[in-house]
PDB file of C-alpha atoms in Angstrom:
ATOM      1  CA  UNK E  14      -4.280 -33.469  -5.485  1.00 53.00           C
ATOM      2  CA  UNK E  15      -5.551 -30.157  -6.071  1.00 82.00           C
ATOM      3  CA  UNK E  16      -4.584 -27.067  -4.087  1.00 94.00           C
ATOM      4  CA  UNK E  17      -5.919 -24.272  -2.338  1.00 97.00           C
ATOM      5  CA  UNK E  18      -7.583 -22.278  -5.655  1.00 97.00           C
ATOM      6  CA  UNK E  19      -8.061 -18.452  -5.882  1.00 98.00           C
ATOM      7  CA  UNK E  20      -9.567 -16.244  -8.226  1.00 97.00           C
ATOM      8  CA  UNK E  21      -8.944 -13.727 -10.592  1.00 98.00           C
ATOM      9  CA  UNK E  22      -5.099 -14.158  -9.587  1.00 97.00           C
ATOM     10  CA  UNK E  23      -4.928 -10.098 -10.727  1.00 97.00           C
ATOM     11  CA  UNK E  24      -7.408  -7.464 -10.252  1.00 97.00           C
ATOM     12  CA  UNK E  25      -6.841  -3.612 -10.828  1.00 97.00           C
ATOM     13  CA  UNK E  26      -9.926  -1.424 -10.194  1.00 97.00           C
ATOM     14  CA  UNK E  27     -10.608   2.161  -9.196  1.00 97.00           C
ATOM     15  CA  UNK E  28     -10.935   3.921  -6.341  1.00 97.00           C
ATOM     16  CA  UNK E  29     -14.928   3.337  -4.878  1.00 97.00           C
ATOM     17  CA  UNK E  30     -15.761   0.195  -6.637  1.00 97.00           C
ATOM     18  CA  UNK E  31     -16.776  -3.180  -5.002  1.00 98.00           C
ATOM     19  CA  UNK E  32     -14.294  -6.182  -5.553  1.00 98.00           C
ATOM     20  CA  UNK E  33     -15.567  -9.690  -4.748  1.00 98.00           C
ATOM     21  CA  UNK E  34     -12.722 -12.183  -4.123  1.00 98.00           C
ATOM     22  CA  UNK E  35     -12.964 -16.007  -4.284  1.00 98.00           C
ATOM     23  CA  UNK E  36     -11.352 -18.983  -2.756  1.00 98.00           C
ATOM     24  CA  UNK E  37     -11.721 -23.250  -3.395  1.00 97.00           C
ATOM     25  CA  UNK E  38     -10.523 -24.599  -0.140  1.00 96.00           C
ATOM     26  CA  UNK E  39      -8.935 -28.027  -0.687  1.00 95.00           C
ATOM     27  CA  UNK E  40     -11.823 -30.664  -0.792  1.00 92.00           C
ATOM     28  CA  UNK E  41     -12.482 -31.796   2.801  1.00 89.00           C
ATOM     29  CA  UNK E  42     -10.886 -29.476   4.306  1.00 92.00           C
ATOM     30  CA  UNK E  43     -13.256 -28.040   6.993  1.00 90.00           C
ATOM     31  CA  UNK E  44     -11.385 -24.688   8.070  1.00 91.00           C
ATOM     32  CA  UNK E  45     -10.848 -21.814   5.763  1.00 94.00           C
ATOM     33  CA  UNK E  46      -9.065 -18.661   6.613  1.00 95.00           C
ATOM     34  CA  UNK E  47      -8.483 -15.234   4.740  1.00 96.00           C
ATOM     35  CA  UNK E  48      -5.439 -13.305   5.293  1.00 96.00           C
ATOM     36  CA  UNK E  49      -3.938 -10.141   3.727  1.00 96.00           C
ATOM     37  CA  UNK E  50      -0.488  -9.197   2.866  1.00 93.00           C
ATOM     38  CA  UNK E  51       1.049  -6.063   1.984  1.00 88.00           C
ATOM     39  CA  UNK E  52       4.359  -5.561   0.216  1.00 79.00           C
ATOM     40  CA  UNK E  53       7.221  -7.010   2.227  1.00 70.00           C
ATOM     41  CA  UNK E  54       5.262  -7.520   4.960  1.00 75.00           C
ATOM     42  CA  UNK E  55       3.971 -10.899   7.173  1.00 80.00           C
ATOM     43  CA  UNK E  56       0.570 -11.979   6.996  1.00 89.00           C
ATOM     44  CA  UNK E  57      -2.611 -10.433   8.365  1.00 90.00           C
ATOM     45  CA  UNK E  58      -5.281 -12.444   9.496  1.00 91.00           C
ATOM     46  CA  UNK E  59      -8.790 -11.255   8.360  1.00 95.00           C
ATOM     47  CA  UNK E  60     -11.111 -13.695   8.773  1.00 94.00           C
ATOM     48  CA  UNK E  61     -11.933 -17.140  10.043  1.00 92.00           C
ATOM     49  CA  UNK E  62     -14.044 -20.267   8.898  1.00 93.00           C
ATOM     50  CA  UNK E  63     -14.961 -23.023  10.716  1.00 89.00           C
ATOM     51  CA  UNK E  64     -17.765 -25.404   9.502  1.00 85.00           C
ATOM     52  CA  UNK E  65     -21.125 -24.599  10.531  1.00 84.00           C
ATOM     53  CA  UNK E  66     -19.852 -22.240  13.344  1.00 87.00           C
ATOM     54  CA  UNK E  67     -20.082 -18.360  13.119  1.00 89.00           C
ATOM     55  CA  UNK E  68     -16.589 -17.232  11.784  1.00 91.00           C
ATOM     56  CA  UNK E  69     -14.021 -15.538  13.888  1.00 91.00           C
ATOM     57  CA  UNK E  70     -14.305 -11.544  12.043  1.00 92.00           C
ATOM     58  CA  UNK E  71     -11.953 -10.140  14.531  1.00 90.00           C
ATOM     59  CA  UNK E  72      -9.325  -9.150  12.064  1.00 92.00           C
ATOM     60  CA  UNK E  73     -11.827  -7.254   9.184  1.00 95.00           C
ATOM     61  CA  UNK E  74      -9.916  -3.809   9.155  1.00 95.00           C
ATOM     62  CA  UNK E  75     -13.611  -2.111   8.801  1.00 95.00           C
ATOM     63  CA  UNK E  76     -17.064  -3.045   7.883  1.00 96.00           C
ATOM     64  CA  UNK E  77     -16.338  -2.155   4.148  1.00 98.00           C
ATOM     65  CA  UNK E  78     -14.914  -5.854   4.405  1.00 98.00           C
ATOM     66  CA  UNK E  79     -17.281  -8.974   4.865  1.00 97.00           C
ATOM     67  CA  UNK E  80     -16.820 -12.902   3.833  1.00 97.00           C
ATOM     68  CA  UNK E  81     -19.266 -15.845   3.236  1.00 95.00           C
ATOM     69  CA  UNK E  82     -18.872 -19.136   3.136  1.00 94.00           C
ATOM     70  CA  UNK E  83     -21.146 -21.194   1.088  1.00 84.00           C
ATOM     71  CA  UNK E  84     -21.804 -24.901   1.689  1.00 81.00           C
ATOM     72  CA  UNK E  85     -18.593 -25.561   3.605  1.00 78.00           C
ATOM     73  CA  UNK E  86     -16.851 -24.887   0.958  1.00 91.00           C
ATOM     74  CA  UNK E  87     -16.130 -22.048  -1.476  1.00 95.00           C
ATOM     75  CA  UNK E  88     -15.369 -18.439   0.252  1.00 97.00           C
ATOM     76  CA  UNK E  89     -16.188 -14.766  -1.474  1.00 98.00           C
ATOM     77  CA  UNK E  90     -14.358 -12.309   0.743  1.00 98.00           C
ATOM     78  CA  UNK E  91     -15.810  -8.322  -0.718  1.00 98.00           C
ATOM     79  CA  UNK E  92     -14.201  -4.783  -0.683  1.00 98.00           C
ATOM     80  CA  UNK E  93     -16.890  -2.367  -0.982  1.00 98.00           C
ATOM     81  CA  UNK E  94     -15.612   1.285  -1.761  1.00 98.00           C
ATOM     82  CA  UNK E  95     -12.192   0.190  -2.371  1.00 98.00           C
ATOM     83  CA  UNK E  96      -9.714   2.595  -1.076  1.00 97.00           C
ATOM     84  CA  UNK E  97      -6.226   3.265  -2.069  1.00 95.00           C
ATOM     85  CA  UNK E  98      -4.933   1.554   1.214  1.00 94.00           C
ATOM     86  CA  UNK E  99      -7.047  -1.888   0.172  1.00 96.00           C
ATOM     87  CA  UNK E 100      -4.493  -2.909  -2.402  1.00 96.00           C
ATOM     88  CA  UNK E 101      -1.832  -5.925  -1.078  1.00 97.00           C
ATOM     89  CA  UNK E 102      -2.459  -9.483  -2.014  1.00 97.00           C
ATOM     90  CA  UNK E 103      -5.516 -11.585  -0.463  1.00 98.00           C
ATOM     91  CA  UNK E 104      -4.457 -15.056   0.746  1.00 97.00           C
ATOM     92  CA  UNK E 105      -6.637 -17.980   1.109  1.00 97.00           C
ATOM     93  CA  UNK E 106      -5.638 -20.879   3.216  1.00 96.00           C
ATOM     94  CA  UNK E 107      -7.537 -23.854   4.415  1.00 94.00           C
ATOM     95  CA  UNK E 108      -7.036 -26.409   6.895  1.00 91.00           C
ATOM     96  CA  UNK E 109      -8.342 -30.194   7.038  1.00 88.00           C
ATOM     97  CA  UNK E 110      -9.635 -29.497  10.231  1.00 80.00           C
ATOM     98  CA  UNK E 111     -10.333 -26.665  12.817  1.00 61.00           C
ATOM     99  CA  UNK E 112      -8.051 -28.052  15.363  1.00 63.00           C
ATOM    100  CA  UNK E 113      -4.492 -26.924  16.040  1.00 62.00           C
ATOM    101  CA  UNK E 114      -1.464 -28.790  15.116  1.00 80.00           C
ATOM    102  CA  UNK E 115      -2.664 -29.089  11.589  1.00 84.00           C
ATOM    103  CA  UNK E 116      -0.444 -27.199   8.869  1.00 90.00           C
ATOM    104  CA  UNK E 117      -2.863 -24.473   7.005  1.00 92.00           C
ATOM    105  CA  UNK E 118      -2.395 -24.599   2.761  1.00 95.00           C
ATOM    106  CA  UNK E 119      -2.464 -21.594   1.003  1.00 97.00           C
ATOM    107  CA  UNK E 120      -3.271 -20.409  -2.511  1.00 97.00           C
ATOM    108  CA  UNK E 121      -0.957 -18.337  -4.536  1.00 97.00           C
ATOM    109  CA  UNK E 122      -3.622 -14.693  -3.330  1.00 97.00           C
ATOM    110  CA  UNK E 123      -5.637 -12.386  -5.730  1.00 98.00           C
ATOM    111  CA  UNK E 124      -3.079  -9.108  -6.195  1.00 97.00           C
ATOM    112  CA  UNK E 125      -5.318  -5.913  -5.559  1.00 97.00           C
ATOM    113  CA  UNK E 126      -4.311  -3.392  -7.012  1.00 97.00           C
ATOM    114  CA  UNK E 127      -6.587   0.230  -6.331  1.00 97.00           C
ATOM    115  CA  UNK E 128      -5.493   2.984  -8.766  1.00 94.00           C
TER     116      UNK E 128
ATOM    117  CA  UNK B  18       1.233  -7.658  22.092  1.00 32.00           C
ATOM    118  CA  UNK B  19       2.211 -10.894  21.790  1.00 36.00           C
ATOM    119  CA  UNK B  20       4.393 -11.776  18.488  1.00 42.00           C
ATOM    120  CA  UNK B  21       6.381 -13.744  16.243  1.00 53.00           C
ATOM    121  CA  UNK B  22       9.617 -11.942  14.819  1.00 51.00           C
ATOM    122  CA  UNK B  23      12.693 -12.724  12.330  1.00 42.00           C
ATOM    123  CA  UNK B  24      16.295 -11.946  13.575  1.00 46.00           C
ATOM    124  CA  UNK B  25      17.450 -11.303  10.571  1.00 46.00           C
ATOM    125  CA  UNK B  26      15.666  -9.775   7.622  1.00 82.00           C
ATOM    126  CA  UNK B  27      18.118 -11.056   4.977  1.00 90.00           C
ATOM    127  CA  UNK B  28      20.320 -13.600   4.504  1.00 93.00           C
ATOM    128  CA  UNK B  29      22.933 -14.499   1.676  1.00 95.00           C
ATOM    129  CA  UNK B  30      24.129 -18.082   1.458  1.00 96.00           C
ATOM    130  CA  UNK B  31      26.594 -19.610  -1.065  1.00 97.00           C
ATOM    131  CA  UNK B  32      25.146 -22.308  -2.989  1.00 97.00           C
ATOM    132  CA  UNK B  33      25.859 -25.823  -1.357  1.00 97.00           C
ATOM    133  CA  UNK B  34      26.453 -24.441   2.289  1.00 97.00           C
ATOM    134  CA  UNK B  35      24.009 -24.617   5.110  1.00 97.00           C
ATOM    135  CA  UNK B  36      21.588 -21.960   5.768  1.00 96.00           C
ATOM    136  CA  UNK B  37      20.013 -21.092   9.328  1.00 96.00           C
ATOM    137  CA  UNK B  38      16.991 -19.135   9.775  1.00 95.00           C
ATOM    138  CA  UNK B  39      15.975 -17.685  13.167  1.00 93.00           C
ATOM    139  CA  UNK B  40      12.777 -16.724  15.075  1.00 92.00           C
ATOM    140  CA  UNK B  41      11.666 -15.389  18.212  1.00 91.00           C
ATOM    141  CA  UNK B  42       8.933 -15.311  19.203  1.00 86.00           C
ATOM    142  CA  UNK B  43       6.986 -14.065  22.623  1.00 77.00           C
ATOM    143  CA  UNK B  44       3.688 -16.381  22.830  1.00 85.00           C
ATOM    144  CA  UNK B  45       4.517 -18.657  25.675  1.00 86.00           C
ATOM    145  CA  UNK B  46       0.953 -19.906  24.884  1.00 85.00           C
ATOM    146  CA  UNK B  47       1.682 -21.242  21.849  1.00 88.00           C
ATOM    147  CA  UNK B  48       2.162 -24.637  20.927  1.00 88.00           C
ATOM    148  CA  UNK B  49       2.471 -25.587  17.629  1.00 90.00           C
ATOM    149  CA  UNK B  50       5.186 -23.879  15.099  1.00 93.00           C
ATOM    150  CA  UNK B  51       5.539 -23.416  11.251  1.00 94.00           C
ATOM    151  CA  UNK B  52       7.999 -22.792   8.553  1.00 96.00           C
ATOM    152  CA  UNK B  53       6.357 -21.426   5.303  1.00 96.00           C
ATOM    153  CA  UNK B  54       8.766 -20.489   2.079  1.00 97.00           C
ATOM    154  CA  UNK B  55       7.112 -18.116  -0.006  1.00 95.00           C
ATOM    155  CA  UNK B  56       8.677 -17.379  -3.807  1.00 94.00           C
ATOM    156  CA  UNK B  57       7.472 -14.350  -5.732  1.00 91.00           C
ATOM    157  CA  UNK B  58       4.149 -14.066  -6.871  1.00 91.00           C
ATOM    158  CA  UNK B  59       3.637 -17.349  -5.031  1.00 94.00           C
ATOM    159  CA  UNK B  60       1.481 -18.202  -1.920  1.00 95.00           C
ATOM    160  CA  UNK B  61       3.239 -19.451   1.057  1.00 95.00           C
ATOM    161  CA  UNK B  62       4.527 -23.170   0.877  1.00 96.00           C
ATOM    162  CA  UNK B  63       4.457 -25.598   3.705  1.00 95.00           C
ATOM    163  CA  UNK B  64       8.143 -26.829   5.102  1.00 96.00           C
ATOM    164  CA  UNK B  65       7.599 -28.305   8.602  1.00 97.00           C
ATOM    165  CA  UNK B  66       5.987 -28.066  11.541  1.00 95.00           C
ATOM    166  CA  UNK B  67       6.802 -28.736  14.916  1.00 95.00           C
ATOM    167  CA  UNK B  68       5.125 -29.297  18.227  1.00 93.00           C
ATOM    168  CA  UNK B  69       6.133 -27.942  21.508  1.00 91.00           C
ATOM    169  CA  UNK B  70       6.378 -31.578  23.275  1.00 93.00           C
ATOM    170  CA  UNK B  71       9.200 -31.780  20.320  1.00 95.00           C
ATOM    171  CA  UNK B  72      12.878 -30.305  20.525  1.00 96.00           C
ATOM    172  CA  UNK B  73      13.983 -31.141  16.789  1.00 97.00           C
ATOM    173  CA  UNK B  74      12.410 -32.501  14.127  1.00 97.00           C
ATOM    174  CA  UNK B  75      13.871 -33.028  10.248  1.00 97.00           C
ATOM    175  CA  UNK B  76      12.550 -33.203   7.052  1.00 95.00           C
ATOM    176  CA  UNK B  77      14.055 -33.859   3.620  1.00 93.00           C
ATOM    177  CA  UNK B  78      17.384 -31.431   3.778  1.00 96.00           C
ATOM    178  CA  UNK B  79      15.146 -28.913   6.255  1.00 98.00           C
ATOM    179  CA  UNK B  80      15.519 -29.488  10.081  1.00 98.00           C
ATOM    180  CA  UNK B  81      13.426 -27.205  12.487  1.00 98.00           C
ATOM    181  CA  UNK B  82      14.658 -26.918  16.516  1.00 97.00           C
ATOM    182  CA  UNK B  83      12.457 -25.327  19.441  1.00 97.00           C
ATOM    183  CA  UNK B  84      14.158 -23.903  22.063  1.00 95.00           C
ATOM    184  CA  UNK B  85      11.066 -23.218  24.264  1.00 92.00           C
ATOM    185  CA  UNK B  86      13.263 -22.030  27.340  1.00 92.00           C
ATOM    186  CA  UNK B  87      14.585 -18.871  25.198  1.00 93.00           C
ATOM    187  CA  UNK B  88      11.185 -18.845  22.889  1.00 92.00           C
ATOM    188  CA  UNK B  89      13.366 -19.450  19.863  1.00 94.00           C
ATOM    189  CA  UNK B  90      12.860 -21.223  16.615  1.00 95.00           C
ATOM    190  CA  UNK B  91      15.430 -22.649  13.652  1.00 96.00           C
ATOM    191  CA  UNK B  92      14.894 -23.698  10.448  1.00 97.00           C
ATOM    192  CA  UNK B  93      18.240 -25.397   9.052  1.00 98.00           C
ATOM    193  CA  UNK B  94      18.698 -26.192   5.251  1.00 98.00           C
ATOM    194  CA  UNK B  95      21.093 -28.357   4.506  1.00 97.00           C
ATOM    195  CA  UNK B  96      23.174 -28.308   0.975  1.00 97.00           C
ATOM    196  CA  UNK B  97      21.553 -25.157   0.378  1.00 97.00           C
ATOM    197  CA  UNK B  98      20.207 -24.874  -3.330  1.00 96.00           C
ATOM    198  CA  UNK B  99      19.149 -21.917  -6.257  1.00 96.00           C
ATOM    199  CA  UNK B 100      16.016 -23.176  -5.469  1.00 96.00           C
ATOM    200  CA  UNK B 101      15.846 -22.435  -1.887  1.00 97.00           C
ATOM    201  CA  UNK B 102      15.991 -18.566  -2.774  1.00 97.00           C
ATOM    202  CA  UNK B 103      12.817 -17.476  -1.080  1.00 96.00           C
ATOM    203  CA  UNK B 104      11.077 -15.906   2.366  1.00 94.00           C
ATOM    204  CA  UNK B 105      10.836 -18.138   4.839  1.00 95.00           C
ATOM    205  CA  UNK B 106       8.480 -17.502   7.252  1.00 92.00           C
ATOM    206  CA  UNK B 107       7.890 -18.552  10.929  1.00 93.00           C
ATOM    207  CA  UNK B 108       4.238 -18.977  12.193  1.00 92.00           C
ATOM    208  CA  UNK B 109       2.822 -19.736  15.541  1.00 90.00           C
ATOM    209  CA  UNK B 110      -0.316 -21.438  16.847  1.00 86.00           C
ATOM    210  CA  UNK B 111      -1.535 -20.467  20.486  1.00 76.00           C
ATOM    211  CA  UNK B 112      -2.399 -23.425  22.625  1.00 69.00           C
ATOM    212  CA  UNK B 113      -5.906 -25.154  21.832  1.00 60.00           C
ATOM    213  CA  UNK B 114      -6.771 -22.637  19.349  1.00 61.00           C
ATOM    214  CA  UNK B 115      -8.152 -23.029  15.922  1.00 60.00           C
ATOM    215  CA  UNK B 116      -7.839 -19.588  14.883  1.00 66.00           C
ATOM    216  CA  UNK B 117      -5.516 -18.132  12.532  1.00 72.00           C
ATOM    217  CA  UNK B 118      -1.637 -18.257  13.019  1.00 83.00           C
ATOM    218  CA  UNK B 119       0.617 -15.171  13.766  1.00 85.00           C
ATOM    219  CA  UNK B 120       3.338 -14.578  11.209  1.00 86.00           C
ATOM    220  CA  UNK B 121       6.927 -12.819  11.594  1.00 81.00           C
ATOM    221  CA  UNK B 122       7.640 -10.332   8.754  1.00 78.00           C
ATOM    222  CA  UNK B 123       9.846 -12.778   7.078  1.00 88.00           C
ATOM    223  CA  UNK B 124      13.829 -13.398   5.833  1.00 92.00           C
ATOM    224  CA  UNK B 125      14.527 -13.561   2.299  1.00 93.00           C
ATOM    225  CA  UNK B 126      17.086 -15.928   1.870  1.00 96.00           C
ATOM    226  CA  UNK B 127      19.708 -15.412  -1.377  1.00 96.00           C
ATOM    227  CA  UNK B 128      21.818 -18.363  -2.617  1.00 96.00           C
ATOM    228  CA  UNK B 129      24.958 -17.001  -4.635  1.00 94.00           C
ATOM    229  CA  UNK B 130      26.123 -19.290  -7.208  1.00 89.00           C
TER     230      UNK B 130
END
């Protein structure tokens, strides 16, 4: 079946500009999650989805960041002002449901790159 | 805080031996553990998962042991292939939570022909 989908796969803009991310969960699945990672580095958990219920923000690195999640399904995560310190590659995961013990899927990111 | 880490940051294997990965981590919370592989340019991959009720628990050529008394974690890969050349990366889930998972920084694993 089809996987975790993200789009553009590539995106170089400049310095101040908005970006606008997106993310197809896998059908059904109810939990969505956005996570960043920088060159060699783990992930870094951004932000949280979880059906109807207000999402977990706690790891936005500043209010230039914000996510939606529209009908349950697709996610838009924006940059506004890009800075310099904003490119790494944005990982979308989801998970069939919001409980634990359940294995999240990820896409293969959007690379941001801020010149 | 609280985290997941990686022993060893690299690790060169010769094709066809085993490979071990290691992982420490300092969440006594947590229950649930994963192993992700991630290739370049690629998202990470789903291996196994294991549960803390659960000591050991294999897969197809992949084996993953808990040690919860020393807050360790293993992932084994037998027969080691070209193939396997990738991160691996350990993940935990805190107890009853939903939320996102905490991630060591990774081991990049080399298979030499």
């Amino acid at each position: 079946g089809a996987g975790v989908s993200q789009s553009p796969s590539n995106k170089v803009t400049e310095k101040g500009k908005d970006v606008e991310l997106r993310c197809d969960p896998i059908s059904g699945h109810t939990a969505l999650y956005w996570y960043r990672q920088s060159l060699g580095q783990g992930l870094e958990f951004l932000i949280y989805f979880q059906g109807n219920s207000a999402p977990d923000k706690s790891g936005l690195p500043s209010d230039r960041f914000s996510a939606e999640r529209t009908g349950g399904s697709v996610s838009t995560l924006t940059i506004q002002r890009t800075q310099q310190e904003d490119s790494a590659v944005y990982l979308c995961a989801s998970r069939r449901t919001g409980g634990s013990n359940q294995p999240q899927h990820f896409g293969d990111g959007t690379r941001l790159s801020i010149l | 805080g609280e985290s997941v880490g990686l022993h060893l940051p690299t690790l060169s294997v010769q094709e066809g031996d085993n490979s071990i990965i290691n992982c420490a981590y300092s969440n006594s919370a947590s229950d649930y553990f994963i192993w992700y592989k991630q290739e370049s340019g690629k998202g990470p991959q789903f291996i196994i998962d294991i549960r803390s009720n659960m000591d050991k628990r294999q897969g197809q050529r992949v084996t993953v042991l808990l040690n919860k008394t020393v807050k360790h974690l293993s992932l084994q890969i037998a027969a080691t292939q070209p193939g396997d050349s990738a991160v691996y990366f350990c993940a935990e889930n805190p107890s009853g939570s939903a939320r996102q998972l905490t991630f060591g920084s990774g081991t990049q694993l080399t298979v030499l022909p």
